[in-house]
mmCIF file of C-alpha atoms in Angstrom:
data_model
loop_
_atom_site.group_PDB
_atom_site.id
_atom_site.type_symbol
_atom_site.label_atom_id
_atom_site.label_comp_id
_atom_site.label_asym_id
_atom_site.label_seq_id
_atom_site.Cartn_x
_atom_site.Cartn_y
_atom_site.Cartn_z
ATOM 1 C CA UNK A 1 12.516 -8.812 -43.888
ATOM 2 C CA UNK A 2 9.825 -11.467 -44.553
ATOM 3 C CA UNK A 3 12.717 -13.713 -45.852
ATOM 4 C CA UNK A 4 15.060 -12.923 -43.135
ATOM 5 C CA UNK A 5 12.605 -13.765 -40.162
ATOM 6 C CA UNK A 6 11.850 -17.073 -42.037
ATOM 7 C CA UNK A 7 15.793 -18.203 -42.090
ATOM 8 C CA UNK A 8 16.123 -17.577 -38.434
ATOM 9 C CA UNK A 9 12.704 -19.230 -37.840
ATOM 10 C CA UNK A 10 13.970 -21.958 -39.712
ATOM 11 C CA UNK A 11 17.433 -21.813 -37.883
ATOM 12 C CA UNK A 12 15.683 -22.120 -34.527
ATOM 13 C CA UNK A 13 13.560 -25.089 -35.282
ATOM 14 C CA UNK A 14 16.717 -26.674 -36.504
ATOM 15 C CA UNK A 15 18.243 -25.975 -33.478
ATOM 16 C CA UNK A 16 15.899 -26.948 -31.513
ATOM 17 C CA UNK A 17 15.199 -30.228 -33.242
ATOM 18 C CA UNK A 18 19.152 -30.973 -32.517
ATOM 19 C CA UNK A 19 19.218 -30.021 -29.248
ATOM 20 C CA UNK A 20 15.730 -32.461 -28.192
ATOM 21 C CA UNK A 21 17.153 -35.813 -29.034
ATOM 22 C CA UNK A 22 19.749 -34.942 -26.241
ATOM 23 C CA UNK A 23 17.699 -33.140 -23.667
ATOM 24 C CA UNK A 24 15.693 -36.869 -24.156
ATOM 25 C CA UNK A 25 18.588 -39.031 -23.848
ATOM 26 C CA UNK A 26 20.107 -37.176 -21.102
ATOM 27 C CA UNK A 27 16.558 -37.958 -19.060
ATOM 28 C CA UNK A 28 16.702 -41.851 -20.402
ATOM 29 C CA UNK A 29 19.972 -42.526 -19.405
ATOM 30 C CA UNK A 30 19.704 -40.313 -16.050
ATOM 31 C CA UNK A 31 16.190 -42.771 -15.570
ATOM 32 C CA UNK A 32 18.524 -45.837 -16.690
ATOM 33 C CA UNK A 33 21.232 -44.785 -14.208
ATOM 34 C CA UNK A 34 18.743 -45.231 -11.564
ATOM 35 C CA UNK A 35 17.321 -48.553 -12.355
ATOM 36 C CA UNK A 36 20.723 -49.998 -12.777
ATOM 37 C CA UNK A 37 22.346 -48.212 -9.762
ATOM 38 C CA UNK A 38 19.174 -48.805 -7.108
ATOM 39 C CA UNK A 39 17.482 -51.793 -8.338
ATOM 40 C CA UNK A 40 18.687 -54.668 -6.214
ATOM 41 C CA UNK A 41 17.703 -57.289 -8.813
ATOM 42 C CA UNK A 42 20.652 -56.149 -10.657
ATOM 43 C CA UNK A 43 23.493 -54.852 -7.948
ATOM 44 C CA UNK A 44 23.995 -58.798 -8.725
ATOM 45 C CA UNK A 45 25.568 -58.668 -11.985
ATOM 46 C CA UNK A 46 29.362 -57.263 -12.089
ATOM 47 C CA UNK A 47 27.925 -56.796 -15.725
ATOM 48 C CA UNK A 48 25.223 -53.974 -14.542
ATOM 49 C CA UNK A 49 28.597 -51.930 -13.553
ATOM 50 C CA UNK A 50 29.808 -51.868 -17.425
ATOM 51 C CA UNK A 51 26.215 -50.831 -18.491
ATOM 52 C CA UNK A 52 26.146 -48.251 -15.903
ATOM 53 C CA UNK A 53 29.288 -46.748 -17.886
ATOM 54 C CA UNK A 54 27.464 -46.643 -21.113
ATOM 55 C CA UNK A 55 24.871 -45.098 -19.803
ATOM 56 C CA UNK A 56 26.914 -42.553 -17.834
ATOM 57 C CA UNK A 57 28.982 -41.644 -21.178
ATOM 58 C CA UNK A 58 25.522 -41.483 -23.314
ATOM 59 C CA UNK A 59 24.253 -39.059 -21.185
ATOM 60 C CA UNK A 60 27.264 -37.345 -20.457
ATOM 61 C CA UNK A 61 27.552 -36.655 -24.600
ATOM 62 C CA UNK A 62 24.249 -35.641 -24.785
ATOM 63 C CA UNK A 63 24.784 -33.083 -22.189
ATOM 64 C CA UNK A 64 27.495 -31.838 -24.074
ATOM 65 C CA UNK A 65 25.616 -32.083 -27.482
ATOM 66 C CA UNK A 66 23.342 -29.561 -25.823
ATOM 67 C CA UNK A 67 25.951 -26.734 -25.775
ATOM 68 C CA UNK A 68 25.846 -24.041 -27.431
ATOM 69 C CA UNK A 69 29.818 -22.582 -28.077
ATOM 70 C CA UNK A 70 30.230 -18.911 -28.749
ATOM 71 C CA UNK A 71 31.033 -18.819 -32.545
ATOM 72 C CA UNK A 72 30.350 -15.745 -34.936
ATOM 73 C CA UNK A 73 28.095 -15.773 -37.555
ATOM 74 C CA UNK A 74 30.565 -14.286 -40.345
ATOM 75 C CA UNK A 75 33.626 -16.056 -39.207
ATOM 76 C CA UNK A 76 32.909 -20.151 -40.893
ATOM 77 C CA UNK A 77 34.204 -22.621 -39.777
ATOM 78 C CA UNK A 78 34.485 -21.639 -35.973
ATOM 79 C CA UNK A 79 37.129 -21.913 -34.112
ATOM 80 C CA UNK A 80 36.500 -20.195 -30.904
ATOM 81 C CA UNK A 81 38.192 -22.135 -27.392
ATOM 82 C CA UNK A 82 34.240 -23.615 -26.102
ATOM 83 C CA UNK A 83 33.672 -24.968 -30.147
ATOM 84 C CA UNK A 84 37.348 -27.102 -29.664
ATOM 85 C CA UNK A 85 36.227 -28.036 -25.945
ATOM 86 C CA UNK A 86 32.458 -29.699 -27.271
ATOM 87 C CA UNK A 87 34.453 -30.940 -30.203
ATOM 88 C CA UNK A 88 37.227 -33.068 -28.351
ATOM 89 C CA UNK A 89 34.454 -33.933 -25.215
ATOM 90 C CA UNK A 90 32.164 -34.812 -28.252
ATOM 91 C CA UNK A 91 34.466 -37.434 -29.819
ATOM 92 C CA UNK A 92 36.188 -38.534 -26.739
ATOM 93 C CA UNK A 93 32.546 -39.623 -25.032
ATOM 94 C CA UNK A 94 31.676 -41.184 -28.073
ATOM 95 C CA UNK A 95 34.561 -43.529 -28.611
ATOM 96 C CA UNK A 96 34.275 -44.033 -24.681
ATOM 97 C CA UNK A 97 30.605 -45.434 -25.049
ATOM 98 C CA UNK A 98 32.043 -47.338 -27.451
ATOM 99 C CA UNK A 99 34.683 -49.154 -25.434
ATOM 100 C CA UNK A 100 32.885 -50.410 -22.893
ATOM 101 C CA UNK A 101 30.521 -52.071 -25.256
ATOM 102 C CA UNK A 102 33.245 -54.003 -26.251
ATOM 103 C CA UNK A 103 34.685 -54.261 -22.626
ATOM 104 C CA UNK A 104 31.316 -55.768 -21.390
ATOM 105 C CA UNK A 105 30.904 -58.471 -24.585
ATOM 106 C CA UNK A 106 34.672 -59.041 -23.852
ATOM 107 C CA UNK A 107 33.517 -59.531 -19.803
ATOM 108 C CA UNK A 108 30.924 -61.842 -20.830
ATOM 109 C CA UNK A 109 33.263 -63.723 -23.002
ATOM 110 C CA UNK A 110 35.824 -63.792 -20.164
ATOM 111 C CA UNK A 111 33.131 -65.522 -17.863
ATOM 112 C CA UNK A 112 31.430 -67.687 -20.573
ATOM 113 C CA UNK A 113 34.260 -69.011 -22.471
ATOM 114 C CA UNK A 114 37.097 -68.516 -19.856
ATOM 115 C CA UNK A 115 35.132 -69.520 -17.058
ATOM 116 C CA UNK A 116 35.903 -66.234 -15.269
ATOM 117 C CA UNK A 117 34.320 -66.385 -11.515
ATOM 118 C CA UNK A 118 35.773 -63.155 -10.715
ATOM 119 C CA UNK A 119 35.484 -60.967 -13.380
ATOM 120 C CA UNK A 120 35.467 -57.737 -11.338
ATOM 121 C CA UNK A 121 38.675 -57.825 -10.989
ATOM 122 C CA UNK A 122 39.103 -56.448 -14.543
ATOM 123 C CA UNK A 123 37.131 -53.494 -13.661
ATOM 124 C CA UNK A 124 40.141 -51.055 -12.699
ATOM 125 C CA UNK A 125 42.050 -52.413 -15.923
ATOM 126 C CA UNK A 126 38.872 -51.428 -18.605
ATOM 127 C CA UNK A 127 38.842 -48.260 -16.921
ATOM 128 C CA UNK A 128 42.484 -46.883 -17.918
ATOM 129 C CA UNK A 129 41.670 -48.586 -21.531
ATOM 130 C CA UNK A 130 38.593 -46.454 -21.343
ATOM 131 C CA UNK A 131 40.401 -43.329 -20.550
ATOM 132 C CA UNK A 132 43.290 -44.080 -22.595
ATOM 133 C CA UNK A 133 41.431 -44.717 -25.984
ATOM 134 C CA UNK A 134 39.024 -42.271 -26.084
ATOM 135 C CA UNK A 135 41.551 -39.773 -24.805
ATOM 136 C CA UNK A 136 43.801 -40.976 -28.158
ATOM 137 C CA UNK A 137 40.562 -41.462 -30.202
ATOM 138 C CA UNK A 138 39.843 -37.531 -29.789
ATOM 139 C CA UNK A 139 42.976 -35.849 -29.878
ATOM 140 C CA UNK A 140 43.936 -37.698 -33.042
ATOM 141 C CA UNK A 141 42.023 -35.038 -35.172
ATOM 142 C CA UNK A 142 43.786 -32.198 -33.608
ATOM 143 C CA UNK A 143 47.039 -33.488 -35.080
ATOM 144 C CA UNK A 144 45.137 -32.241 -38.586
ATOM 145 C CA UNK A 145 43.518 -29.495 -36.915
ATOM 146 C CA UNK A 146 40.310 -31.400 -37.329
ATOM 147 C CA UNK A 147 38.145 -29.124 -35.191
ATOM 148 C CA UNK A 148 35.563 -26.098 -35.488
ATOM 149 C CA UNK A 149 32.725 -27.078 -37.688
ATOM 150 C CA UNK A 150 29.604 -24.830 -36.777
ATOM 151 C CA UNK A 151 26.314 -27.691 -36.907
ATOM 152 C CA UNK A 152 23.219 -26.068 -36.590
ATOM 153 C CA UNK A 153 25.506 -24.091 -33.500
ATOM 154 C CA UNK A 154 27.094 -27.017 -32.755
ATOM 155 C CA UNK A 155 31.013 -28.299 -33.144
ATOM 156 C CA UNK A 156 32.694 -31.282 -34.076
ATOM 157 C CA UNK A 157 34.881 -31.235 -37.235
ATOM 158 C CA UNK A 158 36.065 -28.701 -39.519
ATOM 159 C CA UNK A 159 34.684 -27.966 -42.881
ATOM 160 C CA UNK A 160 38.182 -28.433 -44.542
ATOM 161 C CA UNK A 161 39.809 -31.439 -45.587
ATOM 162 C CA UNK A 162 41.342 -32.280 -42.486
ATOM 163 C CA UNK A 163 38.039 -32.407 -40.957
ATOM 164 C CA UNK A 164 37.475 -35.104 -43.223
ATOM 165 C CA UNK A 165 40.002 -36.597 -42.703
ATOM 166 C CA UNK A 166 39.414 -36.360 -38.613
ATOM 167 C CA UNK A 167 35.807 -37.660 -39.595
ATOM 168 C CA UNK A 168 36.690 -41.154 -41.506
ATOM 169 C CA UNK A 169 39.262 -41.895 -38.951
ATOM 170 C CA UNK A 170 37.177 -42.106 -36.341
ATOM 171 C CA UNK A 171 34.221 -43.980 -38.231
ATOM 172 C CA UNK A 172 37.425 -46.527 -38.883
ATOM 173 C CA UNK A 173 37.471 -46.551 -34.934
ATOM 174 C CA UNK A 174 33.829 -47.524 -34.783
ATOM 175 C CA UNK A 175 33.984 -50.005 -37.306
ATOM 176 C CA UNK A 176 36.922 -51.836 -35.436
ATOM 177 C CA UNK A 177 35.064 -51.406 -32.055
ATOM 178 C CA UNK A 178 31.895 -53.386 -33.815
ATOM 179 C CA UNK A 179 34.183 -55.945 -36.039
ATOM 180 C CA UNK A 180 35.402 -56.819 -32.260
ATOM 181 C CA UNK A 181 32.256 -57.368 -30.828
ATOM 182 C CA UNK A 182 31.033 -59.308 -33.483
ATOM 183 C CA UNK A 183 34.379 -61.352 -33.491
ATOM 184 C CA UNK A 184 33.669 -62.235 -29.457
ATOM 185 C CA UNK A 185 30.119 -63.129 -30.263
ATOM 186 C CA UNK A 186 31.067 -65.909 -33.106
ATOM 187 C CA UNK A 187 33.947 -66.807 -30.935
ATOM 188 C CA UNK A 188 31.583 -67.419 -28.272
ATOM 189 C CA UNK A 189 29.045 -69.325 -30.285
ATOM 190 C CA UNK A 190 32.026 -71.669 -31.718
ATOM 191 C CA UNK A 191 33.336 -72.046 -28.838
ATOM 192 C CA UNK A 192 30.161 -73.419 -27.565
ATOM 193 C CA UNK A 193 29.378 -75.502 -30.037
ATOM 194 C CA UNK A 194 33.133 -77.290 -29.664
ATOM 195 C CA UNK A 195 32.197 -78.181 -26.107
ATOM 196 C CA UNK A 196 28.727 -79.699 -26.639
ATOM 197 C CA UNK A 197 30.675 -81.580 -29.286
ATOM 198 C CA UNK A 198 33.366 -82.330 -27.050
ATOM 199 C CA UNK A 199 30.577 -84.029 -24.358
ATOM 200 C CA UNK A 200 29.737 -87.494 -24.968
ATOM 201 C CA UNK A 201 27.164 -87.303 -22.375
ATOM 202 C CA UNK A 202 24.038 -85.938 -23.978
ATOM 203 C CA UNK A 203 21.749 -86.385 -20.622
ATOM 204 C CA UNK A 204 23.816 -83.835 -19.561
ATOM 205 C CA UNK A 205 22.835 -81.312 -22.185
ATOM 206 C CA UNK A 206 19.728 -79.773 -21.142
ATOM 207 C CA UNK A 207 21.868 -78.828 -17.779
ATOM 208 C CA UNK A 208 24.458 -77.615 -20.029
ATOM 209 C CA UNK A 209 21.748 -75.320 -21.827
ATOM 210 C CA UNK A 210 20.703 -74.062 -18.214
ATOM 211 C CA UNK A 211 24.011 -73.181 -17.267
ATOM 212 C CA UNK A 212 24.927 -71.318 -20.646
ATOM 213 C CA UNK A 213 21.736 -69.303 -20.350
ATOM 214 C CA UNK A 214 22.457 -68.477 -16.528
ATOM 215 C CA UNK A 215 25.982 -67.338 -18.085
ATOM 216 C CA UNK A 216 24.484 -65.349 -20.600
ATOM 217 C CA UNK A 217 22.284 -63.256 -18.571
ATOM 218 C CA UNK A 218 25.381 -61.711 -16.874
ATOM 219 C CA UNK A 219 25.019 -59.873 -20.671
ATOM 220 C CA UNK A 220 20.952 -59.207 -20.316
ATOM 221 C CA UNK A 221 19.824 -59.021 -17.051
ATOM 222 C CA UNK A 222 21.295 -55.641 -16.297
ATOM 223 C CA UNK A 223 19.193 -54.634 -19.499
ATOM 224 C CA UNK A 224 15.994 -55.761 -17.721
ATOM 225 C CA UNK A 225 15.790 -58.226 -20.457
#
């Protein structure tokens, strides 16, 4: 008895030291919604409306992350209808927060680089990339049956191969997502570094270096950086 109350004890801490991380995150990004959405400081920056996205998609995963899906102890891995629900919302918001990383360092590019002046007009075309990738990005895995893998209550991927399968295929999709916004940001730099080349007239270049940093907050000042 003494060792069965001290697995579920143990069970329940785990469960419990899952589920804080999210029940925290959900509060930071609900507290980040607010600065970003009600601070006028930043209503500013078409850039604080990309950030607001991440945020919304953090917290909306950690919501879901929270969830506890009806599974049955004796029945591994679990594959009950609410365990392939938190699975494909679980993936989907994660490649979603994602994308609009890359969509805002591909915004800033767009205004540093290609001298953008209106770059909300891209706004309505990141969101049906949004949708559309993390909608492919989830249902991938269920082409392998990738789903119902009981974590400490929670589901994701399955225990069998497939799973596995499901699991390095998306951590490819990560990978790409960062290799692109580390691509932008030595683009960027190059880029810059061509044009201060490309001007003979060095008593302009401390106005140059004003103007780049007043580009460059468009990336920070939502950030309250």
């Amino acid at each position: 008895m003494g060792n069965k109350l001290g697995r579920e004890d143990a069970q329940n801490a785990m469960d419990t030291l899952t589920r804080l991380p999210s029940v925290l995150s959900v509060l930071g990004a609900f507290l980040s919604w607010i600065i970003l959405r009600y601070v006028k400081a930043n209503q500013q920056w078409f850039s604080a409306r990309i950030v607001q996205r991440i945020v919304i998609s953090v917290g909306l995963y950690s919501v879901v992350n929270c969830i506890e899906p009806d599974w049955d102890s004796n029945l591994m891995p679990v594959n009950t209808k609410t365990c392939y629900a938190q699975s494909v919302l679980l993936i989907s918001l994660e490649n979603l927060t994602y994308f609009w990383q890359c969509a805002l360092a591909h915004n800033v590019y767009d205004v540093v680089v290609n001298k953008n002046l209106r770059p909300e007009e891209q706004l309505l075309k990141y969101d049906n990339y949004g949708i559309t990738f993390s909608l492919f990005a989830s249902l991938a895995p269920w082409v392998v049956s990738g789903y119902g893998w009981r974590w400490f209550k929670r589901c994701k991927y399955s225990l069998y191969d497939e799973g596995v399968s499901s699991q390095l295929f998306t951590d490819l999709v990560h990978c790409c997502c960062m290799g692109y916004v580390l691509f932008i940001g030595v683009r960027m730099t190059w880029n810059r570094h061509v044009e201060d080349r490309m001007n003979p007239n060095f008593r302009m270049q401390e106005a140059r270096e004003r103007h780049f940093r007043s580009q460059a907050s468009l990336t920070w000042s939502p950030l309250g950086c």
